[in-house]
Coordinates of C-alpha atoms and ligand atoms in Angstrom, one line a residue:
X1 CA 98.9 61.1 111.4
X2 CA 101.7 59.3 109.9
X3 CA 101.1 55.1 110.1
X4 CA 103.5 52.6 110.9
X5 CA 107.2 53.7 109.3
X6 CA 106.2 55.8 107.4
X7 CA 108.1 59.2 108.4
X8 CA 105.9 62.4 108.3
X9 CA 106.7 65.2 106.5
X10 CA 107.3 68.3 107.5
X11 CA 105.1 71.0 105.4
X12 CA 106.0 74.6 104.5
X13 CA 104.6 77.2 103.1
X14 CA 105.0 77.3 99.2
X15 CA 107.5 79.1 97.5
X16 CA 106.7 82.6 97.3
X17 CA 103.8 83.0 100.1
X18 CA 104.8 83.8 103.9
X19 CA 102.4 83.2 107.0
X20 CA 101.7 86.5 108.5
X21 CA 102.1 85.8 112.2
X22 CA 100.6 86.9 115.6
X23 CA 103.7 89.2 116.1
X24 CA 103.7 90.5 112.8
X25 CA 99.8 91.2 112.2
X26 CA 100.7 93.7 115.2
X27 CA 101.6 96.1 112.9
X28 CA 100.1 94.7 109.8
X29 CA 96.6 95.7 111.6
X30 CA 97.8 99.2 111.8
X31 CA 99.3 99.6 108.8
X32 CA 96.0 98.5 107.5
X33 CA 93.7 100.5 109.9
X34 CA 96.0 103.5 108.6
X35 CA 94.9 102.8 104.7
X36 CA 91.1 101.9 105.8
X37 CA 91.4 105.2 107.5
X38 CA 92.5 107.0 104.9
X39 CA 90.5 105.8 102.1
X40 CA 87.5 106.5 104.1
X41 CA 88.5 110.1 104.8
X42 CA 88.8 110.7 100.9
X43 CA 85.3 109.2 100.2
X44 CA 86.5 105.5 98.9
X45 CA 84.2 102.8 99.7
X46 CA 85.8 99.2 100.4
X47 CA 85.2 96.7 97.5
X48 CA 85.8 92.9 97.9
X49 CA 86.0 90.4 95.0
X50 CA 86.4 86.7 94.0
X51 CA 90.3 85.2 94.5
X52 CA 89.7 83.8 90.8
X53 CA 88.0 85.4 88.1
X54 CA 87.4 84.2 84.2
X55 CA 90.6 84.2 82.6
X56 CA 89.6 86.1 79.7
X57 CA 88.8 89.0 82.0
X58 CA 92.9 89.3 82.5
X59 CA 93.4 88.4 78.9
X60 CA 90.9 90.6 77.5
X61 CA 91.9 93.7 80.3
X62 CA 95.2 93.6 81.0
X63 CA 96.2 92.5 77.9
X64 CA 97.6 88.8 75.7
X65 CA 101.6 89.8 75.7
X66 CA 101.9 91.3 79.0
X67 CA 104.4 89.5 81.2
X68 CA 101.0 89.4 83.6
X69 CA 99.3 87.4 81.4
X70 CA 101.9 85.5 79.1
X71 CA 103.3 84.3 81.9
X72 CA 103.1 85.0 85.8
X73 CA 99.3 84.1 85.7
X74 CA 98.0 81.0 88.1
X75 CA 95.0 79.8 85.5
X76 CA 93.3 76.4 85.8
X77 CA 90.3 74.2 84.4
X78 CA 87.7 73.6 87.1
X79 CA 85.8 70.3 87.3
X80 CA 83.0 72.1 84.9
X81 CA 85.3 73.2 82.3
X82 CA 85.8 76.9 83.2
X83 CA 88.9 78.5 82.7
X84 CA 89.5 80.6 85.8
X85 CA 92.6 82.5 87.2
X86 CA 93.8 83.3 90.8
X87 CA 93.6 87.1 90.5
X88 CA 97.4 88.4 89.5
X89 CA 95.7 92.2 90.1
X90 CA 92.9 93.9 91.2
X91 CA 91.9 96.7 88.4
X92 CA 90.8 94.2 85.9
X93 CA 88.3 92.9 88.5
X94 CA 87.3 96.2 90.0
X95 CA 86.5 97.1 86.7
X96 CA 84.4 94.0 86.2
X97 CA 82.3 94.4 89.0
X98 CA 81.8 98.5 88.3
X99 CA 80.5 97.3 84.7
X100 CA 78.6 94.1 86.2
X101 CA 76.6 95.9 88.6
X102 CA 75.6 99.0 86.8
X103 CA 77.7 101.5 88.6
X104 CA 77.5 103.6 86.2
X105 CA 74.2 104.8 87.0
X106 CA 75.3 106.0 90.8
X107 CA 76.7 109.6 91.1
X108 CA 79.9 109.9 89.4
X109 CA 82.6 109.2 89.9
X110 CA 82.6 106.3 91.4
X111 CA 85.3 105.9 94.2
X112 CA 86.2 102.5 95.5
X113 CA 89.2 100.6 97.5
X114 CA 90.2 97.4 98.2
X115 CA 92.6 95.0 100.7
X116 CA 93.1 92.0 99.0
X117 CA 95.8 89.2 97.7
X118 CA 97.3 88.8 94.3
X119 CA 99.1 86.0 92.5
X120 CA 101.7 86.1 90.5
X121 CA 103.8 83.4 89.2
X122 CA 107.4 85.6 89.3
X123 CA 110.8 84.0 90.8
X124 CA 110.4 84.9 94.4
X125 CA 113.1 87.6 95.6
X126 CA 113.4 90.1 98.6
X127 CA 110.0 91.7 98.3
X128 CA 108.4 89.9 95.7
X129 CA 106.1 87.3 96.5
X130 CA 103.9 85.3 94.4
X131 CA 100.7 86.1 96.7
X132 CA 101.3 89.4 98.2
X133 CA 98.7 92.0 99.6
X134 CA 98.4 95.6 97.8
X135 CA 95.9 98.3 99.2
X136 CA 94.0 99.5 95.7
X137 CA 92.4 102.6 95.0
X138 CA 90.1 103.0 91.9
X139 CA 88.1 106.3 90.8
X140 CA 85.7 105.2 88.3
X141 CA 83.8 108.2 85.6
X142 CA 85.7 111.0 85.8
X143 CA 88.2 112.1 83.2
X144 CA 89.8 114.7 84.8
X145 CA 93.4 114.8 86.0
X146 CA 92.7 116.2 89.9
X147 CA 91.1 112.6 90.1
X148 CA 94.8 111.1 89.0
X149 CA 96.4 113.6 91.2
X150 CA 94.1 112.7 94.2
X151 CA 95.3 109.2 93.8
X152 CA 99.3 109.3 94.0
X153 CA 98.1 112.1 96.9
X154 CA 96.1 109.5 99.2
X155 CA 99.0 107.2 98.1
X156 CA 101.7 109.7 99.7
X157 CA 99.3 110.7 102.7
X158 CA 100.1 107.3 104.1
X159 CA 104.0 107.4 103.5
X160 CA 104.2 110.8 105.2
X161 CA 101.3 108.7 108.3
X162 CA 104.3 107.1 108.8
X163 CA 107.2 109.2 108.6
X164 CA 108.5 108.0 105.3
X165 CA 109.0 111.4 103.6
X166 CA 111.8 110.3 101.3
X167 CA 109.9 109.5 98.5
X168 CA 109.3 110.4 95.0
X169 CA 106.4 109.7 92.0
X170 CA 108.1 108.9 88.9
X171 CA 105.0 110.0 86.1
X172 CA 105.0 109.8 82.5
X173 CA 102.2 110.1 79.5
X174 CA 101.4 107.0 77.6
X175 CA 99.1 108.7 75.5
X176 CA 96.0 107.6 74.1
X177 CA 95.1 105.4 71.1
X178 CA 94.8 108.4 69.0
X179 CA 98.7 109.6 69.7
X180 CA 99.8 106.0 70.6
X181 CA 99.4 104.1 67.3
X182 CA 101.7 106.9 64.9
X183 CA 104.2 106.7 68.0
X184 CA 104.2 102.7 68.1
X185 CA 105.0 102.9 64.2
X186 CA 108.1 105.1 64.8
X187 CA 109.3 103.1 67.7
X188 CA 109.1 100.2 65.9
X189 CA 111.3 102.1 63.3
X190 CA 113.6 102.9 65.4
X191 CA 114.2 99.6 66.9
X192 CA 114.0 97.8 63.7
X193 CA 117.8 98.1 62.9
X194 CA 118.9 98.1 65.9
X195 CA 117.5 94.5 66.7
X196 CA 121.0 92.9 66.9
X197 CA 122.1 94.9 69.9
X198 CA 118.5 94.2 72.3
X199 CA 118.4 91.2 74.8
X200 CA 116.4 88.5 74.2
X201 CA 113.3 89.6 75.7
X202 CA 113.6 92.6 74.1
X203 CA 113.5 90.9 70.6
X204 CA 110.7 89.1 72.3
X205 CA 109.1 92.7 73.0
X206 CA 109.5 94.3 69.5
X207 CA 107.2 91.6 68.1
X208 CA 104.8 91.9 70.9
X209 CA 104.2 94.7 73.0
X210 CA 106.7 97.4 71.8
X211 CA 106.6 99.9 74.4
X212 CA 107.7 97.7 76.7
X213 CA 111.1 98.0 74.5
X214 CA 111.3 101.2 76.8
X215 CA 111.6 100.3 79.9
X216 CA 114.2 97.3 80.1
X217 CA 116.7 97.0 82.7
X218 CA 119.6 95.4 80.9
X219 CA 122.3 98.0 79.9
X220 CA 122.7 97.5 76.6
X221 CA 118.9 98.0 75.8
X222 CA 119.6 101.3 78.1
X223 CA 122.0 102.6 75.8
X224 CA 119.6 102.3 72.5
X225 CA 116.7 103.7 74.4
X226 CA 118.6 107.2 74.4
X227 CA 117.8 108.0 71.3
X228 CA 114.5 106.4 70.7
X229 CA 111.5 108.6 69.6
X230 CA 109.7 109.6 73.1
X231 CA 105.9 109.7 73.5
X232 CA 106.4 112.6 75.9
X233 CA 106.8 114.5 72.5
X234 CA 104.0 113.4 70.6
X235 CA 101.1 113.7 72.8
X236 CA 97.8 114.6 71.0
X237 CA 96.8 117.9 72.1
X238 CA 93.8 116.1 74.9
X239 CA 96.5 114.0 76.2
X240 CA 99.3 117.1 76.4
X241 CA 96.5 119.0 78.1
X242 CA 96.2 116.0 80.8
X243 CA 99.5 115.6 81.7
X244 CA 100.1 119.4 82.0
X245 CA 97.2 119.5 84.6
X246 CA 98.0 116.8 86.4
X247 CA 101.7 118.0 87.0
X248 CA 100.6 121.8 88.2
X249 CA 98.4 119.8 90.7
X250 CA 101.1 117.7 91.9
X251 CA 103.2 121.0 92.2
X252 CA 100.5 123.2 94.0
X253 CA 100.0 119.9 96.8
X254 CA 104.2 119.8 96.8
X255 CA 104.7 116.1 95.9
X256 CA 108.3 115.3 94.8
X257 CA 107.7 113.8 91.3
X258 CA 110.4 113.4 88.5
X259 CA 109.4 112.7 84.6
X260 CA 110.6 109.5 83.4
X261 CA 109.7 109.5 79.9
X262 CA 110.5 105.4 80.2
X263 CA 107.8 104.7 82.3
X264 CA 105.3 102.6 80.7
X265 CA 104.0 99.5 83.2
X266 CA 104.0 97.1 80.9
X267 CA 99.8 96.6 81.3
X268 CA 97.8 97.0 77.7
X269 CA 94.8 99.0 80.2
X270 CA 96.9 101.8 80.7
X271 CA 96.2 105.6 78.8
X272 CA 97.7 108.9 79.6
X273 CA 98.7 108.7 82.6
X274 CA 101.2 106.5 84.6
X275 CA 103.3 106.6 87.7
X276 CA 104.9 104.9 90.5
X277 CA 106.1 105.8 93.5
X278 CA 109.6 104.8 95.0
X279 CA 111.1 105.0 98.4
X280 CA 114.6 104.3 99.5
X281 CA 115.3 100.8 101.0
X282 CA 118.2 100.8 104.0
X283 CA 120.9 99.5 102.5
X284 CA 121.5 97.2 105.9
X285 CA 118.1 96.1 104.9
X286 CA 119.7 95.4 101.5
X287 CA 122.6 93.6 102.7
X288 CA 120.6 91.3 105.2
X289 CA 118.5 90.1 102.4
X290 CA 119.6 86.2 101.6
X291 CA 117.6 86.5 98.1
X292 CA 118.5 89.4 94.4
X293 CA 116.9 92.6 95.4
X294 CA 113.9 92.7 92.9
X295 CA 114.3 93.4 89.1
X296 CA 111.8 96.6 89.6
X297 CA 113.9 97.9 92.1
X298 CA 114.0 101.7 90.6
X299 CA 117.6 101.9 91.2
X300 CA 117.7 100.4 87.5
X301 CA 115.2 102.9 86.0
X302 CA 116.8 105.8 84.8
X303 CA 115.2 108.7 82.3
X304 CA 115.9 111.9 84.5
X305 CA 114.3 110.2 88.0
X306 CA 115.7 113.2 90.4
X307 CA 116.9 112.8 94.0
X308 CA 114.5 112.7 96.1
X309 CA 112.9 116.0 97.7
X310 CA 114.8 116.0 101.4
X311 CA 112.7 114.9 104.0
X312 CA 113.8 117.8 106.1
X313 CA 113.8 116.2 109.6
X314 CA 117.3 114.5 109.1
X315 CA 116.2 110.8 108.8
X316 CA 116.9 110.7 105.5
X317 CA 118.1 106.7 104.6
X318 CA 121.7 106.4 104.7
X319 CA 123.7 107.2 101.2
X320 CA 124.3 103.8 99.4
X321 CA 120.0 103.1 100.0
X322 CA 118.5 101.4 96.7
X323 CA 115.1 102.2 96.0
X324 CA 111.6 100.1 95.9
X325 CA 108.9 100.9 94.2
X326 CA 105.9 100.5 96.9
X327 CA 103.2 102.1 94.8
X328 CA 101.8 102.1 90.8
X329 CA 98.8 102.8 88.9
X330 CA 97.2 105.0 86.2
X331 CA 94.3 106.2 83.8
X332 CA 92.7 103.5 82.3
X333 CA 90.2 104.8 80.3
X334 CA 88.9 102.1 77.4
X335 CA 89.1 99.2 80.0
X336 CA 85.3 99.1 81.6
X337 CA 84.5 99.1 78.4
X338 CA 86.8 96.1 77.2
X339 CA 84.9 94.1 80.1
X340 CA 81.6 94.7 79.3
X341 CA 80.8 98.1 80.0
X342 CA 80.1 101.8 79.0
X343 CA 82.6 103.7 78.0
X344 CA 83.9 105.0 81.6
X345 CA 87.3 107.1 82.4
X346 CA 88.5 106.2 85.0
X347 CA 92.3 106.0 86.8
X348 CA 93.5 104.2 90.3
X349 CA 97.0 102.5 91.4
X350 CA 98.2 99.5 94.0
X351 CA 100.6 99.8 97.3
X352 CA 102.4 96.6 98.1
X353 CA 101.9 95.9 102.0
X354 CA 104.5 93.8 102.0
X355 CA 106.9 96.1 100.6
X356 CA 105.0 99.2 103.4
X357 CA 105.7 96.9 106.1
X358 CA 108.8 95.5 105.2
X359 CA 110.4 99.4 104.8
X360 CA 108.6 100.3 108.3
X361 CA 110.6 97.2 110.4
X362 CA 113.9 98.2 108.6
X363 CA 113.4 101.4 109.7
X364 CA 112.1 100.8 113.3
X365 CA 109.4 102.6 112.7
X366 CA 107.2 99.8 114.3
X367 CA 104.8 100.6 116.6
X368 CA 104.7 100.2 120.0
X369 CA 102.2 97.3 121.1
X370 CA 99.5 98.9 124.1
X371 CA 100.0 96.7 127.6
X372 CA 96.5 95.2 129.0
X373 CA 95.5 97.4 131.7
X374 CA 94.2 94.3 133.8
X375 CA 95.4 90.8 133.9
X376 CA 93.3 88.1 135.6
X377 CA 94.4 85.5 138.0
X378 CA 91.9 82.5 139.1
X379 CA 92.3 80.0 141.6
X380 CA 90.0 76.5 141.6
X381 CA 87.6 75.4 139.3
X382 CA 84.3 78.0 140.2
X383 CA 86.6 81.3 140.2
X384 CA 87.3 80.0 136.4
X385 CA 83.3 79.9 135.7
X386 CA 82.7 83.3 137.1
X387 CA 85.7 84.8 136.1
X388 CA 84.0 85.0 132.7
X389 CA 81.3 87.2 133.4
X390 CA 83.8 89.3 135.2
X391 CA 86.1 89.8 131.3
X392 CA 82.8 90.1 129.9
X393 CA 82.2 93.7 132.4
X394 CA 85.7 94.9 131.4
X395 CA 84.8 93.9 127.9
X396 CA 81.6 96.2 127.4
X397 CA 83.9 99.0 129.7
X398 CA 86.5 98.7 127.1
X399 CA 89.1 98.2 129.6
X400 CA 92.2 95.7 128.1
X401 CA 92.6 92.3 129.8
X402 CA 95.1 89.6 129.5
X403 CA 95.3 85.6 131.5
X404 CA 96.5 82.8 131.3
X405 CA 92.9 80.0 131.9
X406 CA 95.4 77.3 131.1
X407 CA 97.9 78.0 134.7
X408 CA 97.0 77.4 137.8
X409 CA 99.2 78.4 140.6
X410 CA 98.9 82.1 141.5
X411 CA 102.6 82.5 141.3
X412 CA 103.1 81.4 138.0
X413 CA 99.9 83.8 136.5
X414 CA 101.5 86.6 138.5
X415 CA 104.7 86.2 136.4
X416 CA 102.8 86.4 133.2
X417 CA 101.1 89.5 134.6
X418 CA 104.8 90.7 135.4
X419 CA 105.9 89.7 131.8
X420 CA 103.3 91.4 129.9
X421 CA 103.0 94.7 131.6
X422 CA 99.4 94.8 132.9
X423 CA 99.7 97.5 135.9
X424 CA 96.5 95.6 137.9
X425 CA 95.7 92.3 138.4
X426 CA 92.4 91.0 139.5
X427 CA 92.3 88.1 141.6
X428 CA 89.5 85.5 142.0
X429 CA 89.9 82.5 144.1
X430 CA 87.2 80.4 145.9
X431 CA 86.3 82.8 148.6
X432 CA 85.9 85.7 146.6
X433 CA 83.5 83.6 143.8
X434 CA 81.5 82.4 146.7
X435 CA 81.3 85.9 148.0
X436 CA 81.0 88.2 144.7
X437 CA 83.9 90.5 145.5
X438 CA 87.9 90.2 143.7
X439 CA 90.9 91.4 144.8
X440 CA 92.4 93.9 143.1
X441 CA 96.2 94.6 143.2
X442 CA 98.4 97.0 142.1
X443 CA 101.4 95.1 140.5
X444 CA 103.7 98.0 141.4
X445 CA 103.7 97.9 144.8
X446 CA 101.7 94.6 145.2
X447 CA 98.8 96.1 147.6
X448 CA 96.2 95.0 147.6
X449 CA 92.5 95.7 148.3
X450 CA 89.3 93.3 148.1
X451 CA 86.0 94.8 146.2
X452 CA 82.6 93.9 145.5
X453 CA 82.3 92.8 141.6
X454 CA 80.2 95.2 141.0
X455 CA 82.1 98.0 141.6
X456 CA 85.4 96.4 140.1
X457 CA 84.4 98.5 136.8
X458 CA 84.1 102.2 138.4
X459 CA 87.2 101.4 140.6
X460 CA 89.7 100.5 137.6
X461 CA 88.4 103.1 135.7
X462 CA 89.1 106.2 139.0
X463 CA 92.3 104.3 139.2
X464 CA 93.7 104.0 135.7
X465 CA 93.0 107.7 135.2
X466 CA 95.5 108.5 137.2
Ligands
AMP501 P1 101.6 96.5 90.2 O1 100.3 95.9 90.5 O2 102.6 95.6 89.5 O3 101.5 97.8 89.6 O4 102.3 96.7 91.6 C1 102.0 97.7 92.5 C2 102.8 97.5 93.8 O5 102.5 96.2 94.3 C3 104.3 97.5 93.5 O6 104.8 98.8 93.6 C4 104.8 96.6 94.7 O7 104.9 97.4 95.9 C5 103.6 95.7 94.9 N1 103.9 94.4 94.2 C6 103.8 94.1 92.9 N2 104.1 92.8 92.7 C7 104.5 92.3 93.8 C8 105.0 91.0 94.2 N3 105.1 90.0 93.4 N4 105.3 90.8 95.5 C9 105.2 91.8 96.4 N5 104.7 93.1 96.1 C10 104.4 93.3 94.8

């Protein structure tokens, strides 16, 4: 409390985090019961771990010069002297605990998902946050591509849950270390005397992490990119194999994709395969925004990305849509051994929720919230101590209630019944405590009928059948 003079101040939430609210975890909760659902169905088991982790784990996994690391990355000494970081992702840790607690020795592969916050030190824009929620997927010892496919597919089972068909995977090859470190050697070639025309981060890039040089969104790195060598074309013969697979499986389950040989998600873990999944944002949604729609908006990737396959139930978005990338991932087969493991292939990818959620209210697609079925009115001090043993009854019958302890007049918690929908209300005043019946009315028609308690169960249940 403030003393004296002294004016309080008025908190907020910092920069770059939002309070998920009563009204919003509405559909938050289903959105979420919808991924819990379908990870289950698929045979992924939930996995929780720390918020902070050793920061070498990130340095080591997801690699020194990645944006990530170099500089979005919320790291601190503790009291002790250990450097730890506020996870920025969740692969790195997934992959930690999969080494750490001998996974490797249950049936293969390994399938596990997770719900969890991220940090990330980025400038905060319309759906970019620096904590934000993805739902992860991870398959852990097993090389094949059906286990990438499967991936992107659970990923676009829960688009099409929710009547977002308008979306398309971008995929590309990185290769592996085999075809990667020839390719890095021509691309560094190429860009080597063409320096003069990148953008500063993309000088920045060439010494560092020079595949990154392929996927920058400023236009004059666009233009060199055309002619740079592409990876696409120099696959080893494994890694060819891999990505032809993984496309005939996308085909045979229909899944709109487009090659974008620029792809390349800028985290060292990634071989072979990566993709990400983009879906059109409402361009009202765009316009309402106070804040730069986000630099990974795809609308700036190019390389071939096709229109997306037509949803066929004419609620396409409207024409001048952008679009957001709501999902990413890939193989990453040398990273549980970079954190301490065996040698493990293994491949998974990350949904923004906030991104999911924010496309589903800009669409209207948000669902309806159930009404209680019973809302309970009390009158004097005893009716408030039995009226809990009465919720408890509807409880265990799984019949909704609603009330309002805090009011007292009868009038009032009838408006609040009114207000919130609840078709009975179930009365309890002094008589009726003494006497161990309630009144039950019918807020339709307002009749009304007095029953023992112990019947009050099997009588809402006859009446709200019909
Ligand atoms: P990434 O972990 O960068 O591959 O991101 C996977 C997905 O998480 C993206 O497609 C976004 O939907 C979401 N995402 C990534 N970064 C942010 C952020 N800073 N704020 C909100 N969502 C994010």
């Amino acid at each position: 409390m403030a003393k004296g003079n002294e004016k309080a101040k008025s908190f907020q939430s910092p920069r770059g985090t939002h309070d998920i609210l009563p009204a919003d975890e509405v559909l938050w909760e289903k959105v979420r019961d919808s991924m819990r659902a379908i990870s289950v169905f698929y045979g992924f088991e939930r996995i929780e771990t720390p918020h902070f982790e050793d920061t070498d784990l990130f340095v080591a996994g997801v690699g020194r010069n990645t944006d990530i690391v170099a500089k979005e990355m919320y790291s601190f000494k503790t009291r002790g002297g250990d450097a730890l970081t506020l996870r920025p992702e969740g692969t790195a840790p997934v992959a930690r605990a999969y080494a750490e607690h001998g996974m490797m020795n249950l049936p293969q592969p390994v399938k596990l998902y997770y719900l969890d916050s991220f940090f990330r030190h980025d400038k905060p824009q319309r759906g970019r946050y620096r904590e934000f929620h993805q739902w992860g997927l991870e398959v852990m010892g097993d090389e094949s591509p059906v286990s990438d496919a499967e991936v992107i597919r659970v990923f676009t089972l829960l688009l099409e849950d929710w009547n977002l068909k308008d979306y398309i995977i971008e995929v590309n090859s990185i290769g592996c270390p085999v075809c990667r470190s020839p390719y890095r050697a021509q691309l560094t070639a190429y860009y080597r005397s063409r320096l003069r025309g990148l953008c500063r981060d993309c000088r920045e890039r060439f010494r560092e992490n020079p595949l990154r040089l392929l996927d920058c969104k400023e236009e004059r790195c666009a233009i060199i990119r055309k002619s740079a060598p592409q990876l696409l074309d120099k696959l080893c013969e494994s890694c060819r194999n891999h990505f032809r697979l993984l496309l005939e499986f996308l085909e045979e389950m229909k899944i709109p994709y487009a090659l974008n040989p620029h792809l390349v998600r800028g985290l060292d873990y990634y071989t072979k395969t990566v993709f990400e999944g983009f879906l059109e944002e409402p361009a009202k949604a765009i316009a309402a925004t106070p804040e730069p729609v986000g630099g990974d908006n795809a609308a700036s990737v190019d390389g071939g990305a096709a229109t997306p396959a037509a949803a066929g139930d004419g609620e396409g978005p409207p024409p001048s849509a952008k679009r957001l990338a709501v999902f990413g991932g890939g193989r990453y087969d040398n990273l549980i051994e970079l954190v301490g493991g065996k040698p493990t292939p293994a491949c998974g990818g990350a949904l923004g929720i906030e991104r999911f959620v924010g496309i589903i209210r800009d669409r209207g697609k948000v669902p309806v919230v159930p009404k209680p079925k019973t809302f309970f009115v009390q009158l004097g001090e005893l009716a408030k101590k039995k009226g809990f043993r009465l919720m408890e009854d509807l409880r265990h019958a799984g019949i909704s209630m609603a009330e309002s302890l805090g009011r007292d007049s009868i009038r009032s918690q009838l408006k609040v019944a009114d207000r919130v929908g609840a078709p009975f209300a179930l009365i309890l005043g002094q008589k009726e405590a003494l006497d161990g019946t309630v009144i039950l009315r019918e807020m339709s028609s307002g009749m009304q009928e007095t029953i023992p308690q112990d019947k009050l169960v099997e009588t809402l249940r006859r009446k709200l059948k019909h």
